[in-house]
Short mmCIF file of C-alpha atoms and ligand atoms in Angstrom, two decimals:
data_model
loop_
_atom_site.label_atom_id
_atom_site.label_comp_id
_atom_site.label_asym_id
_atom_site.label_seq_id
_atom_site.Cartn_x
_atom_site.Cartn_y
_atom_site.Cartn_z
CA MET A 72 -126.33 -38.54 97.46
CA ALA A 73 -124.22 -39.37 100.49
CA ASN A 74 -126.77 -38.46 103.14
CA GLY A 75 -129.75 -40.36 101.72
CA THR A 76 -133.30 -39.19 101.16
CA ALA A 77 -134.98 -36.46 103.18
CA VAL A 78 -138.73 -35.94 102.87
CA VAL A 79 -140.04 -32.50 103.83
CA THR A 80 -143.79 -31.91 104.05
CA GLY A 81 -145.31 -28.45 103.73
CA ALA A 82 -142.36 -27.67 101.45
CA SER A 83 -144.10 -25.16 99.18
CA SER A 84 -143.29 -22.13 101.35
CA GLY A 85 -141.80 -20.81 104.58
CA ILE A 86 -139.94 -23.16 106.89
CA GLY A 87 -140.63 -26.18 104.68
CA ALA A 88 -139.19 -24.63 101.52
CA ALA A 89 -136.17 -23.29 103.43
CA THR A 90 -135.60 -26.72 104.98
CA ALA A 91 -135.83 -28.45 101.61
CA ARG A 92 -133.23 -26.07 100.18
CA ARG A 93 -130.96 -26.40 103.20
CA LEU A 94 -131.07 -30.20 103.35
CA ALA A 95 -130.34 -30.31 99.61
CA ALA A 96 -127.28 -28.15 100.29
CA GLU A 97 -126.30 -30.59 103.06
CA GLY A 98 -126.20 -33.40 100.48
CA TYR A 99 -129.59 -35.06 100.92
CA ASP A 100 -131.78 -36.11 98.06
CA VAL A 101 -134.79 -34.04 99.04
CA VAL A 102 -138.39 -34.97 98.34
CA ALA A 103 -140.23 -31.66 98.65
CA ALA A 104 -143.87 -32.52 99.30
CA ALA A 105 -146.88 -30.20 99.49
CA ARG A 106 -150.21 -29.46 97.87
CA ARG A 107 -149.21 -26.55 95.65
CA ARG A 108 -147.37 -28.07 92.71
CA ASP A 109 -146.41 -24.80 90.96
CA ARG A 110 -144.46 -23.60 93.99
CA LEU A 111 -142.83 -27.00 94.41
CA ASP A 112 -141.71 -27.06 90.79
CA GLU A 113 -140.01 -23.71 91.32
CA LEU A 114 -138.27 -25.08 94.40
CA ALA A 115 -137.21 -28.24 92.57
CA ALA A 116 -135.75 -26.12 89.77
CA SER A 117 -133.45 -24.42 92.31
CA ALA A 118 -131.35 -27.54 93.02
CA PRO A 119 -130.64 -30.78 91.11
CA ASN A 120 -131.31 -32.91 94.19
CA ILE A 121 -134.80 -31.62 95.03
CA THR A 122 -137.76 -33.57 93.67
CA ALA A 123 -141.29 -32.16 93.83
CA VAL A 124 -144.07 -34.49 94.97
CA THR A 125 -147.69 -33.45 95.35
CA LEU A 126 -148.91 -34.37 98.83
CA ASP A 127 -151.94 -33.59 100.95
CA VAL A 128 -151.20 -34.79 104.49
CA THR A 129 -154.95 -34.85 105.23
CA ASP A 130 -155.60 -37.41 102.47
CA PRO A 131 -154.64 -41.03 103.29
CA GLU A 132 -154.45 -41.95 99.59
CA SER A 133 -152.07 -39.12 98.84
CA VAL A 134 -149.88 -40.17 101.79
CA ALA A 135 -149.95 -43.82 100.66
CA ALA A 136 -148.84 -42.80 97.16
CA LEU A 137 -145.88 -40.92 98.62
CA ALA A 138 -144.88 -43.92 100.74
CA ALA A 139 -145.18 -46.31 97.79
CA SER A 140 -142.58 -44.30 95.90
CA LEU A 141 -139.93 -44.47 98.67
CA ASP A 142 -137.94 -47.50 99.91
CA ASP A 143 -135.31 -45.90 102.06
CA VAL A 144 -135.76 -42.61 103.87
CA ALA A 145 -133.08 -41.09 106.11
CA VAL A 146 -135.02 -38.06 107.34
CA LEU A 147 -138.69 -37.14 107.50
CA VAL A 148 -139.45 -33.53 108.40
CA ASN A 149 -143.13 -33.32 109.30
CA ASN A 150 -143.53 -29.64 108.69
CA ALA A 151 -147.00 -29.26 107.13
CA GLY A 152 -149.35 -27.42 109.44
CA GLY A 153 -150.24 -24.00 110.66
CA ALA A 154 -152.71 -21.89 112.58
CA ILE A 155 -156.20 -20.74 111.65
CA GLY A 156 -157.90 -17.98 113.63
CA VAL A 157 -157.23 -16.09 116.85
CA GLU A 158 -160.73 -16.23 118.34
CA PRO A 159 -161.16 -16.96 122.04
CA ILE A 160 -162.60 -20.37 122.91
CA GLU A 161 -166.09 -18.98 123.47
CA ARG A 162 -166.27 -17.88 119.82
CA ALA A 163 -163.98 -20.41 118.12
CA ASP A 164 -165.23 -22.34 115.11
CA PRO A 165 -164.85 -26.10 115.59
CA ALA A 166 -164.19 -26.39 111.83
CA ASP A 167 -160.99 -24.35 112.27
CA TRP A 168 -159.89 -26.59 115.12
CA GLN A 169 -160.67 -29.66 113.03
CA ALA A 170 -158.56 -28.34 110.16
CA MET A 171 -155.66 -27.53 112.51
CA PHE A 172 -155.78 -30.99 114.10
CA ASP A 173 -156.00 -32.61 110.68
CA THR A 174 -152.75 -31.07 109.47
CA ASN A 175 -150.69 -30.47 112.63
CA VAL A 176 -151.50 -33.75 114.42
CA LEU A 177 -153.17 -36.29 112.13
CA GLY A 178 -150.95 -35.23 109.22
CA VAL A 179 -147.89 -36.11 111.30
CA LEU A 180 -149.50 -39.40 112.27
CA ARG A 181 -150.39 -40.36 108.69
CA VAL A 182 -147.04 -39.50 107.11
CA THR A 183 -144.95 -40.94 109.96
CA GLN A 184 -146.92 -44.21 109.98
CA ALA A 185 -146.63 -44.55 106.23
CA LEU A 186 -142.89 -43.83 106.07
CA LEU A 187 -141.73 -45.75 109.15
CA PRO A 188 -140.80 -48.91 107.20
CA ALA A 189 -138.66 -46.79 104.84
CA LEU A 190 -137.17 -44.91 107.81
CA GLU A 191 -136.10 -48.21 109.36
CA ASN A 192 -134.43 -49.38 106.16
CA GLY A 193 -130.72 -48.90 105.57
CA ALA A 194 -128.75 -46.93 108.12
CA GLY A 195 -131.84 -45.93 110.10
CA GLY A 196 -133.93 -42.82 110.05
CA HIS A 197 -134.92 -39.62 111.78
CA VAL A 198 -138.40 -38.21 112.30
CA VAL A 199 -138.45 -34.47 112.91
CA VAL A 200 -141.60 -32.53 113.68
CA THR A 201 -141.85 -28.77 113.25
CA GLY A 202 -143.63 -28.00 116.49
CA SER A 203 -144.01 -24.61 118.10
CA ILE A 204 -143.63 -22.84 121.40
CA ALA A 205 -147.44 -23.14 121.18
CA GLY A 206 -146.95 -26.85 121.83
CA HIS A 207 -145.41 -26.14 125.22
CA LEU A 208 -147.39 -23.23 126.58
CA VAL A 209 -150.68 -21.47 125.93
CA TYR A 210 -151.94 -17.95 125.23
CA GLU A 211 -155.31 -16.23 124.89
CA GLY A 212 -156.81 -16.53 121.44
CA GLY A 213 -154.50 -19.40 120.57
CA ALA A 214 -156.32 -22.41 121.98
CA GLY A 215 -157.03 -24.28 118.74
CA TYR A 216 -153.43 -23.96 117.64
CA THR A 217 -151.86 -24.52 121.05
CA ALA A 218 -154.02 -27.61 121.56
CA ALA A 219 -152.99 -28.97 118.15
CA LYS A 220 -149.31 -28.26 118.73
CA HIS A 221 -149.52 -29.78 122.23
CA GLY A 222 -150.97 -32.82 120.44
CA ALA A 223 -148.06 -32.92 118.02
CA ALA A 224 -145.60 -32.60 120.94
CA ALA A 225 -147.32 -35.50 122.73
CA LEU A 226 -147.12 -37.58 119.54
CA VAL A 227 -143.37 -36.90 119.31
CA GLU A 228 -142.74 -37.88 122.94
CA THR A 229 -144.85 -41.04 122.65
CA LEU A 230 -143.27 -42.09 119.36
CA ARG A 231 -139.80 -41.85 120.91
CA LEU A 232 -140.91 -44.16 123.73
CA GLU A 233 -142.52 -46.63 121.36
CA LEU A 234 -139.54 -46.77 118.97
CA ASN A 235 -136.97 -47.19 121.73
CA GLY A 236 -134.46 -49.84 120.66
CA ARG A 237 -135.17 -49.30 116.97
CA PRO A 238 -132.92 -47.24 114.66
CA VAL A 239 -135.14 -44.16 114.34
CA ARG A 240 -134.41 -40.85 116.04
CA VAL A 241 -137.36 -38.63 116.99
CA SER A 242 -137.01 -34.88 117.44
CA GLU A 243 -139.14 -31.77 117.73
CA VAL A 244 -137.99 -28.30 116.70
CA ALA A 245 -140.28 -25.75 118.34
CA PRO A 246 -140.01 -22.22 116.93
CA GLY A 247 -141.38 -19.05 118.41
CA MET A 248 -141.88 -15.97 116.23
CA VAL A 249 -140.78 -16.70 112.68
CA HIS A 250 -141.57 -14.13 110.02
CA THR A 251 -142.67 -16.11 106.99
CA GLU A 252 -144.73 -15.07 104.03
CA GLU A 253 -147.82 -17.04 105.02
CA PHE A 254 -148.04 -18.15 108.68
CA SER A 255 -149.76 -15.06 110.12
CA LEU A 256 -151.57 -14.27 106.88
CA VAL A 257 -153.27 -17.67 106.95
CA ARG A 258 -153.92 -17.41 110.68
CA LEU A 259 -155.53 -14.00 110.24
CA ARG A 260 -157.56 -15.15 107.23
CA GLY A 261 -155.76 -13.06 104.65
CA ASP A 262 -155.79 -9.75 106.56
CA ARG A 263 -152.43 -8.32 105.45
CA ALA A 264 -152.47 -5.35 107.83
CA ALA A 265 -153.18 -7.55 110.84
CA ALA A 266 -150.51 -10.04 109.75
CA ALA A 267 -147.91 -7.28 109.40
CA LYS A 268 -148.77 -6.06 112.92
CA VAL A 269 -147.65 -9.39 114.40
CA TYR A 270 -144.05 -8.53 113.50
CA ALA A 271 -144.29 -4.71 113.76
CA GLY A 272 -141.33 -3.12 115.52
CA VAL A 273 -139.64 -6.46 116.21
CA GLU A 274 -136.05 -5.91 115.22
CA HIS A 275 -135.21 -9.43 114.12
CA PRO A 276 -137.95 -12.04 114.09
CA LEU A 277 -136.61 -15.47 113.17
CA THR A 278 -136.57 -16.34 109.49
CA ALA A 279 -137.47 -19.62 107.81
CA ASP A 280 -133.73 -20.07 107.17
CA ASP A 281 -133.04 -19.86 110.91
CA ILE A 282 -135.34 -22.81 111.50
CA ALA A 283 -133.96 -24.70 108.49
CA ASP A 284 -130.53 -24.19 110.03
CA THR A 285 -131.75 -25.63 113.34
CA ILE A 286 -133.34 -28.64 111.62
CA ALA A 287 -130.13 -29.22 109.65
CA PHE A 288 -128.19 -29.18 112.92
CA VAL A 289 -130.56 -31.67 114.55
CA VAL A 290 -130.43 -34.18 111.67
CA THR A 291 -126.70 -33.97 111.00
CA ARG A 292 -125.62 -35.02 114.52
CA PRO A 293 -124.11 -38.52 114.71
CA ALA A 294 -126.71 -41.32 114.51
CA HIS A 295 -126.53 -42.07 118.25
CA VAL A 296 -127.31 -38.44 119.21
CA ASN A 297 -131.04 -37.76 119.61
CA ILE A 298 -132.01 -34.14 120.20
CA ASP A 299 -135.43 -34.53 121.77
CA LEU A 300 -136.59 -30.92 121.63
CA LEU A 301 -135.12 -27.63 120.54
CA VAL A 302 -137.08 -24.48 121.39
CA VAL A 303 -135.95 -21.56 119.23
CA LYS A 304 -137.12 -17.97 119.67
CA PRO A 305 -135.81 -14.64 118.44
CA LEU A 306 -133.85 -12.66 121.00
CA ALA A 307 -136.72 -10.16 121.08
CA GLN A 308 -139.24 -12.77 122.21
CA ALA A 309 -139.19 -14.00 125.81
CA ALA A 310 -142.68 -15.54 125.57
CA PRO A 311 -145.53 -15.46 123.00
CA HIS A 312 -146.92 -12.32 124.61
CA LYS A 313 -143.59 -10.81 125.78
CA VAL A 314 -141.97 -9.35 122.67
CA ALA A 315 -139.61 -6.35 122.62
CA ARG A 316 -140.80 -3.84 120.01
CA GLY A 317 -138.88 -0.74 118.97
C1 8X3 B 1733 -145.87 -20.03 115.95
C2 8X3 B 1733 -145.46 -19.42 117.23
O1 8X3 B 1733 -146.05 -17.75 119.06
O2 8X3 B 1733 -147.54 -17.82 117.14
O3 8X3 B 1733 -145.82 -21.41 115.96
O4 8X3 B 1733 -147.56 -19.61 118.73
S1 8X3 B 1733 -146.71 -18.63 118.07
#
């Protein structure tokens, strides 16, 4: 396809799945990568130019296998990640923090490192990281996630410095409140009532498609235009803890 190959991690649901669909509609050959193969197969069946690839960003062998199958990559969307738990620091479980760092920070490191040669091939490439407003400010009960997303933001900024002069753009898209099927459910350990409460009374939280739209905008600018950081929140959200509810 005209736009080349776009790899999207964490593509089995939410922002990742929406981004895979949107980039396919934009004319990319999309490699939709995630752990859950059944969901990926469904996604791949929705468009002729989406290919499902099983990927665990915490497993170096899985990442190496992905890289071995790709010579030329135009866009890498490092989207795999998420939050686990809302406990204050004094009660937080280090295992949760470890899991969040492993996906949100080390996952980005592993996949970006592995795909950089392919991103530098051809017309050049673009590394996009799905960050968060949590990567740019903090809130009570969010420390494990905010620390991980701050780590991802630091990785993005450093990578841009280190790649200066090479044909690879580096961008972060940092969403605020996005109502997806799984983000809050995973964070709140499967408690559906608590997850629903996160969005209760908020007239229009962002949707996964809103963020896919933003990512599509970022990657479809001319090759010399690097959008460093786009922070995107719903109108109802002025800050993580300042949300208008009806
Ligand atoms: C999700 C946004 O506000 O829960 O990345 O940190 S927030």
